PDB file of C-alpha atoms in Angstrom:
ATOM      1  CA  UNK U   1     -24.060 -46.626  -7.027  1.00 52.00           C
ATOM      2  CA  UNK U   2     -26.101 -45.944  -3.875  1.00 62.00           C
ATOM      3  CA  UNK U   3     -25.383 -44.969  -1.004  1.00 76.00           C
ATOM      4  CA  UNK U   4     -25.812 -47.772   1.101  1.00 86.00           C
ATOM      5  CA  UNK U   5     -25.600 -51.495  -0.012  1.00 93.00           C
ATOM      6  CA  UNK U   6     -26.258 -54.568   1.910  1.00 96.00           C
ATOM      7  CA  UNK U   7     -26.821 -58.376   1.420  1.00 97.00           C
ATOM      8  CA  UNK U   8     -27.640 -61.089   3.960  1.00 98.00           C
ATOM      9  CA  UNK U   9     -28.200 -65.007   4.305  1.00 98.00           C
ATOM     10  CA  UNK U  10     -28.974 -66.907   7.043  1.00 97.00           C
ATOM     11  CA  UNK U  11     -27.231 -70.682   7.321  1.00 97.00           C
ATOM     12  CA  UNK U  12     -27.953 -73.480   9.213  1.00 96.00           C
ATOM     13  CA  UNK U  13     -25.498 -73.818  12.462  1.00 95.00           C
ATOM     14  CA  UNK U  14     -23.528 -76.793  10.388  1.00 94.00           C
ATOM     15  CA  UNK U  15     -19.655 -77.152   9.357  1.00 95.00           C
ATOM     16  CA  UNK U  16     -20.690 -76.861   5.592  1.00 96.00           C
ATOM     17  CA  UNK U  17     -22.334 -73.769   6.141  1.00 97.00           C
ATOM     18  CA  UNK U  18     -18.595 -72.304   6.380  1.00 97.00           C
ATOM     19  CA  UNK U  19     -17.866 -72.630   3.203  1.00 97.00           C
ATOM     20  CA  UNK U  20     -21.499 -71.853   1.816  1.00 98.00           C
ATOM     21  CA  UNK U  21     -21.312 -68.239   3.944  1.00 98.00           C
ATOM     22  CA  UNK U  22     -17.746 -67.966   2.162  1.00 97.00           C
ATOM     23  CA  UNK U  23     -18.729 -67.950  -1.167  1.00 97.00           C
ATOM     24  CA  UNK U  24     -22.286 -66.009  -0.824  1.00 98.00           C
ATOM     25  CA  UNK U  25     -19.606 -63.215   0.313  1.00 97.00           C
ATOM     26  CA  UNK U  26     -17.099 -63.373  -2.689  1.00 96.00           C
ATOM     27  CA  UNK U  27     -19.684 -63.259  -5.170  1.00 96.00           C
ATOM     28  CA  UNK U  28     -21.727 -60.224  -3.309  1.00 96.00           C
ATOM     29  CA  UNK U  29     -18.286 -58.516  -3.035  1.00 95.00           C
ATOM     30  CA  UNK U  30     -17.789 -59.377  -6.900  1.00 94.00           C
ATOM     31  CA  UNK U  31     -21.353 -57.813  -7.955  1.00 94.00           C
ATOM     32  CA  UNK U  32     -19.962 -54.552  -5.990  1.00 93.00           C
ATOM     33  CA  UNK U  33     -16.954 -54.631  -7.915  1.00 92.00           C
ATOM     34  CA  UNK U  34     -13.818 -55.654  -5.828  1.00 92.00           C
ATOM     35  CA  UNK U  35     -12.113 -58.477  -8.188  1.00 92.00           C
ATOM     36  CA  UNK U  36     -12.234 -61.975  -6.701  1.00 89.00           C
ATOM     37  CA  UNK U  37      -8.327 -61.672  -6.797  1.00 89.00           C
ATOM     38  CA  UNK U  38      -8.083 -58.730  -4.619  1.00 89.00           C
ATOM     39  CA  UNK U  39      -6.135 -58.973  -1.398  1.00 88.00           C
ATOM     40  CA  UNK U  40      -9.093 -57.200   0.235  1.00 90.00           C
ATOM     41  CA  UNK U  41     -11.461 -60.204  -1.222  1.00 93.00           C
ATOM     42  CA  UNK U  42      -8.910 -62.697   0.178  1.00 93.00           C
ATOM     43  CA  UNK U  43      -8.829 -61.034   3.750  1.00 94.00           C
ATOM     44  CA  UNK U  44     -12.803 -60.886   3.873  1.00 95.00           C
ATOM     45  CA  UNK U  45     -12.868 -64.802   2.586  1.00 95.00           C
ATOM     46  CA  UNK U  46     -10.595 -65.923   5.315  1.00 95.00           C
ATOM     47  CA  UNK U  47     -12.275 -63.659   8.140  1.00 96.00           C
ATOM     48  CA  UNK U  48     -15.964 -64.947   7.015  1.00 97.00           C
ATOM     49  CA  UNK U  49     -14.552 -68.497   7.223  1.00 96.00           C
ATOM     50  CA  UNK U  50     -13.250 -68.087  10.540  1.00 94.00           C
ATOM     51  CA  UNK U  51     -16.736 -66.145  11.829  1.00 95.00           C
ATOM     52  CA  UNK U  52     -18.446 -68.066  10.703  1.00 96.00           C
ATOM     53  CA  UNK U  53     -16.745 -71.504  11.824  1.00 93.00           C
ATOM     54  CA  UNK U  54     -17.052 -69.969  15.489  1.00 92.00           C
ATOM     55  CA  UNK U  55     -20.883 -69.298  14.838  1.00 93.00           C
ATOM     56  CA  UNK U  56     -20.436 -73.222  14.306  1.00 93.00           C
ATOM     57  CA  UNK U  57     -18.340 -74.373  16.878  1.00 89.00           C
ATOM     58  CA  UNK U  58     -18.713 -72.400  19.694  1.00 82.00           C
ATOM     59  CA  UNK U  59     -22.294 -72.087  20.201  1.00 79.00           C
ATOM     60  CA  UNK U  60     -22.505 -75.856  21.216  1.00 73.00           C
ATOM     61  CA  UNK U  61     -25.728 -76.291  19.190  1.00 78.00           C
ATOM     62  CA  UNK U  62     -27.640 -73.165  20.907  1.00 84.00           C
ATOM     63  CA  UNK U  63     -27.792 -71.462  18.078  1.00 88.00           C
ATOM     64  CA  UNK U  64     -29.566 -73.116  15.264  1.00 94.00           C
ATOM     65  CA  UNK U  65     -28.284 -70.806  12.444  1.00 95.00           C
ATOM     66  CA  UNK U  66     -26.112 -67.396  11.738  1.00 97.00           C
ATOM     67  CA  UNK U  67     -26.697 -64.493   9.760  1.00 98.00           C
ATOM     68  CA  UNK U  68     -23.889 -63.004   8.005  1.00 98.00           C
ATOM     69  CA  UNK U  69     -24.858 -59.492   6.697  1.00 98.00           C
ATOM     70  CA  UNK U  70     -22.347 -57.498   3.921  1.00 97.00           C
ATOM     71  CA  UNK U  71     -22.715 -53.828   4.080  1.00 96.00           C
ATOM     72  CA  UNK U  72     -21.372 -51.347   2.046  1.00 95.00           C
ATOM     73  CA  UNK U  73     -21.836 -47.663   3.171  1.00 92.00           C
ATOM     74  CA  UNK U  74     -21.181 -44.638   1.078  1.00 85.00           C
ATOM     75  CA  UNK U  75     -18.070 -46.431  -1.056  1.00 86.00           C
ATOM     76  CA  UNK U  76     -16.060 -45.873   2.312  1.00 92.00           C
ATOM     77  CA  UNK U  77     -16.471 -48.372   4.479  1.00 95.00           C
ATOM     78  CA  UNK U  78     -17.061 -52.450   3.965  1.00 96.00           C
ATOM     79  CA  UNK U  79     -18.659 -53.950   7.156  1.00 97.00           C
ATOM     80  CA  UNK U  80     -18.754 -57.847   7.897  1.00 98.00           C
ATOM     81  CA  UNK U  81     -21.606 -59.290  10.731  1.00 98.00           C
ATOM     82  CA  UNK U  82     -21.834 -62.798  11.421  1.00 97.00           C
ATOM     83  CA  UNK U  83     -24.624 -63.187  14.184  1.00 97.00           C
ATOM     84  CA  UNK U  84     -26.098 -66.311  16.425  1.00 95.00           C
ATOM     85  CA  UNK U  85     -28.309 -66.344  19.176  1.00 93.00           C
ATOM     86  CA  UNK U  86     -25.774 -67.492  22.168  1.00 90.00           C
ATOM     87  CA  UNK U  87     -25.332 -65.050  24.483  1.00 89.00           C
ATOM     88  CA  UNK U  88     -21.165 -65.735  25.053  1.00 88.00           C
ATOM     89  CA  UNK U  89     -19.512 -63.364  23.775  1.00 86.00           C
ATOM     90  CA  UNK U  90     -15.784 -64.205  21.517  1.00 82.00           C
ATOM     91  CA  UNK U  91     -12.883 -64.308  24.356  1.00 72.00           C
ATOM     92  CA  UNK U  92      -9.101 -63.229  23.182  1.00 64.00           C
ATOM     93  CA  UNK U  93      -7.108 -66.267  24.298  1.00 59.00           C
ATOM     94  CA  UNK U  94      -3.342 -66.730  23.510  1.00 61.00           C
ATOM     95  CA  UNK U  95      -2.972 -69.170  20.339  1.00 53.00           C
ATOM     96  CA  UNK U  96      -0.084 -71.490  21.996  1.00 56.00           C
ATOM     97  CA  UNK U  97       2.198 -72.988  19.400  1.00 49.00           C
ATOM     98  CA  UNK U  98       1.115 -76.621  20.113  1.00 47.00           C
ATOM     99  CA  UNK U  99      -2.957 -75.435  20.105  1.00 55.00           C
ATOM    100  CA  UNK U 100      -4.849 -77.293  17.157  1.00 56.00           C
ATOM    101  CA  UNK U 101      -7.646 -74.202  17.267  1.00 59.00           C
ATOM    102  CA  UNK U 102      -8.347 -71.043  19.164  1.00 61.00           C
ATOM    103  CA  UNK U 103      -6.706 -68.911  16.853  1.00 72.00           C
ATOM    104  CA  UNK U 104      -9.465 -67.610  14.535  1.00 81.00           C
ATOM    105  CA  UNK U 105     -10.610 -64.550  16.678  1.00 86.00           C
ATOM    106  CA  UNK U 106      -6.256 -63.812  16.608  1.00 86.00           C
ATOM    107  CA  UNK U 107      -6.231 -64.098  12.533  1.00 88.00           C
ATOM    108  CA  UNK U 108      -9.480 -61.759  12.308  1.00 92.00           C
ATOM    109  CA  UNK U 109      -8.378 -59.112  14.550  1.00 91.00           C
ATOM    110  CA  UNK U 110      -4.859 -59.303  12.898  1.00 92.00           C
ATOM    111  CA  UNK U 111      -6.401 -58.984   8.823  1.00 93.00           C
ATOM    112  CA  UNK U 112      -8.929 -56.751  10.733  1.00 94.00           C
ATOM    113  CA  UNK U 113      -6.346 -54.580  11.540  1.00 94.00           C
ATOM    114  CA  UNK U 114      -3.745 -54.883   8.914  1.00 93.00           C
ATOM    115  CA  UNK U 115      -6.483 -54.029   6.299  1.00 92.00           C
ATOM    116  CA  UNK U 116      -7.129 -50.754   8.469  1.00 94.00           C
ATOM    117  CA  UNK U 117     -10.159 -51.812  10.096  1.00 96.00           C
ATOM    118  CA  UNK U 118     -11.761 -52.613  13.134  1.00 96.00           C
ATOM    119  CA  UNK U 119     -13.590 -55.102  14.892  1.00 95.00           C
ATOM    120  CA  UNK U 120     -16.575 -54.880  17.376  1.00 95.00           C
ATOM    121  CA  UNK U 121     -19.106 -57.155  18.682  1.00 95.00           C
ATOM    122  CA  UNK U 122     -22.817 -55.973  19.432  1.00 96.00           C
ATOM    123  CA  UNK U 123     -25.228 -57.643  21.142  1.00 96.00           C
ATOM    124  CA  UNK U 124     -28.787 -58.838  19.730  1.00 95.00           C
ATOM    125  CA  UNK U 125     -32.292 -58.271  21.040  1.00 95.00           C
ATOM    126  CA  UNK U 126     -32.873 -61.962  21.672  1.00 92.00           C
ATOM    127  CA  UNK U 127     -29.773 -62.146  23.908  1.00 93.00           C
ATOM    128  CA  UNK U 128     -27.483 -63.253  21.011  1.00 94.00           C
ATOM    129  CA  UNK U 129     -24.160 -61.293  19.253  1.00 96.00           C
ATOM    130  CA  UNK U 130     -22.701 -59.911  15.699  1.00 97.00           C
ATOM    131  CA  UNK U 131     -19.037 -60.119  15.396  1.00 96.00           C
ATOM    132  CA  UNK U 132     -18.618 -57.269  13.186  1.00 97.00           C
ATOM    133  CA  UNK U 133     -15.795 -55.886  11.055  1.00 97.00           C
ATOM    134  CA  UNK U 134     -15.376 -53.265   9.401  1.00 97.00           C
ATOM    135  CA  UNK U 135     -12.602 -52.140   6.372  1.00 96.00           C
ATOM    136  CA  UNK U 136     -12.047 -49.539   4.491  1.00 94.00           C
ATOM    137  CA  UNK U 137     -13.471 -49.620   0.676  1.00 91.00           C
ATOM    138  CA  UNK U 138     -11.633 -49.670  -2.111  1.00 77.00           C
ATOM    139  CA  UNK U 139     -12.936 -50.905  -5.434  1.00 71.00           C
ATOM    140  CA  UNK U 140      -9.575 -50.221  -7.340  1.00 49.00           C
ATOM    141  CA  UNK U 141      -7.489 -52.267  -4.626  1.00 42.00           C
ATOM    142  CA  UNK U 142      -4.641 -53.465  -6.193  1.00 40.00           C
ATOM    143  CA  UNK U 143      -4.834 -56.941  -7.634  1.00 38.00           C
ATOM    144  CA  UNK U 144      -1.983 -59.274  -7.041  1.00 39.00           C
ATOM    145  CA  UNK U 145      -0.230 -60.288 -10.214  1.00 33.00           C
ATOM    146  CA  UNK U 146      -0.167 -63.828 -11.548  1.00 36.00           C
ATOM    147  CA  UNK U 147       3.632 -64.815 -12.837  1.00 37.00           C
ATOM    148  CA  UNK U 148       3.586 -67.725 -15.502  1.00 39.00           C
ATOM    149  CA  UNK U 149       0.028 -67.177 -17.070  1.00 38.00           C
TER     150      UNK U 149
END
């Protein structure tokens, strides 16, 4: 395997995008060899979802697409991007009990870090941001068992 892997797809800035950047991820991370029932694979699935839904939502329609780029460098390290073109950058708010939303930049930087990873945010030449994260690698993660099958 080489050193250096990496996949990318740019979406339109639209709700079903979510789920289209979602699954683009799953099945690049299945071609690299982590099994679609991995915690790891679950982790990245719900912290794409939630970049990606704030590439939606909070770029108030200034930011007619995201990228998400998948990188895989040297079997050690998994990294995550999603980037738009607005310029405001993710704030860390407190998720209050009775909040309907706010809380996806608190369940990324908590799977971010659970997993062992971190979380950055760079900014873009055209005045825009990545939301990056990045995990450790492990191809023989351990696979959660299914009882009753």
């Amino acid at each position: 395997m080489a050193d250096h892997q990496e996949a990318s797809v740019t979406l339109p800035s639209d709700p079903a995008s979510v789920a289209t950047a979602r699954r683009y991820v799953a099945e690049v991370l299945s071609e690299w060899g982590l099994p679609d029932d991995a915690d790891t694979a679950d982790s990245v699935r719900l912290i794409v979802s939630e970049l990606a839904t704030n590439a939606v939502q909070h770029t108030f329609g200034q930011s007619p697409t995201f990228t998400v780029d998948v990188r895989l460098e040297r079997q050690e390290w998994l990294r995550v991007g999603v980037t738009d073109s607005h310029p405001r950058w993710p704030k860390r708010l407190p998720a209050a009990v009775q909040q309907d939303n706010g809380r996806g930049m608190v369940i990324i930087r908590w799977l971010t870090a659970e997993a062992g990873g971190r979380l950055s945010v760079t900014p873009t030449e055209d005045g825009g941001k990545t939301v990056w994260i990045a995990l450790p690698w492990s191809v023989g993660a351990p696979v959660r068992s299914v009882s009753g099958c």
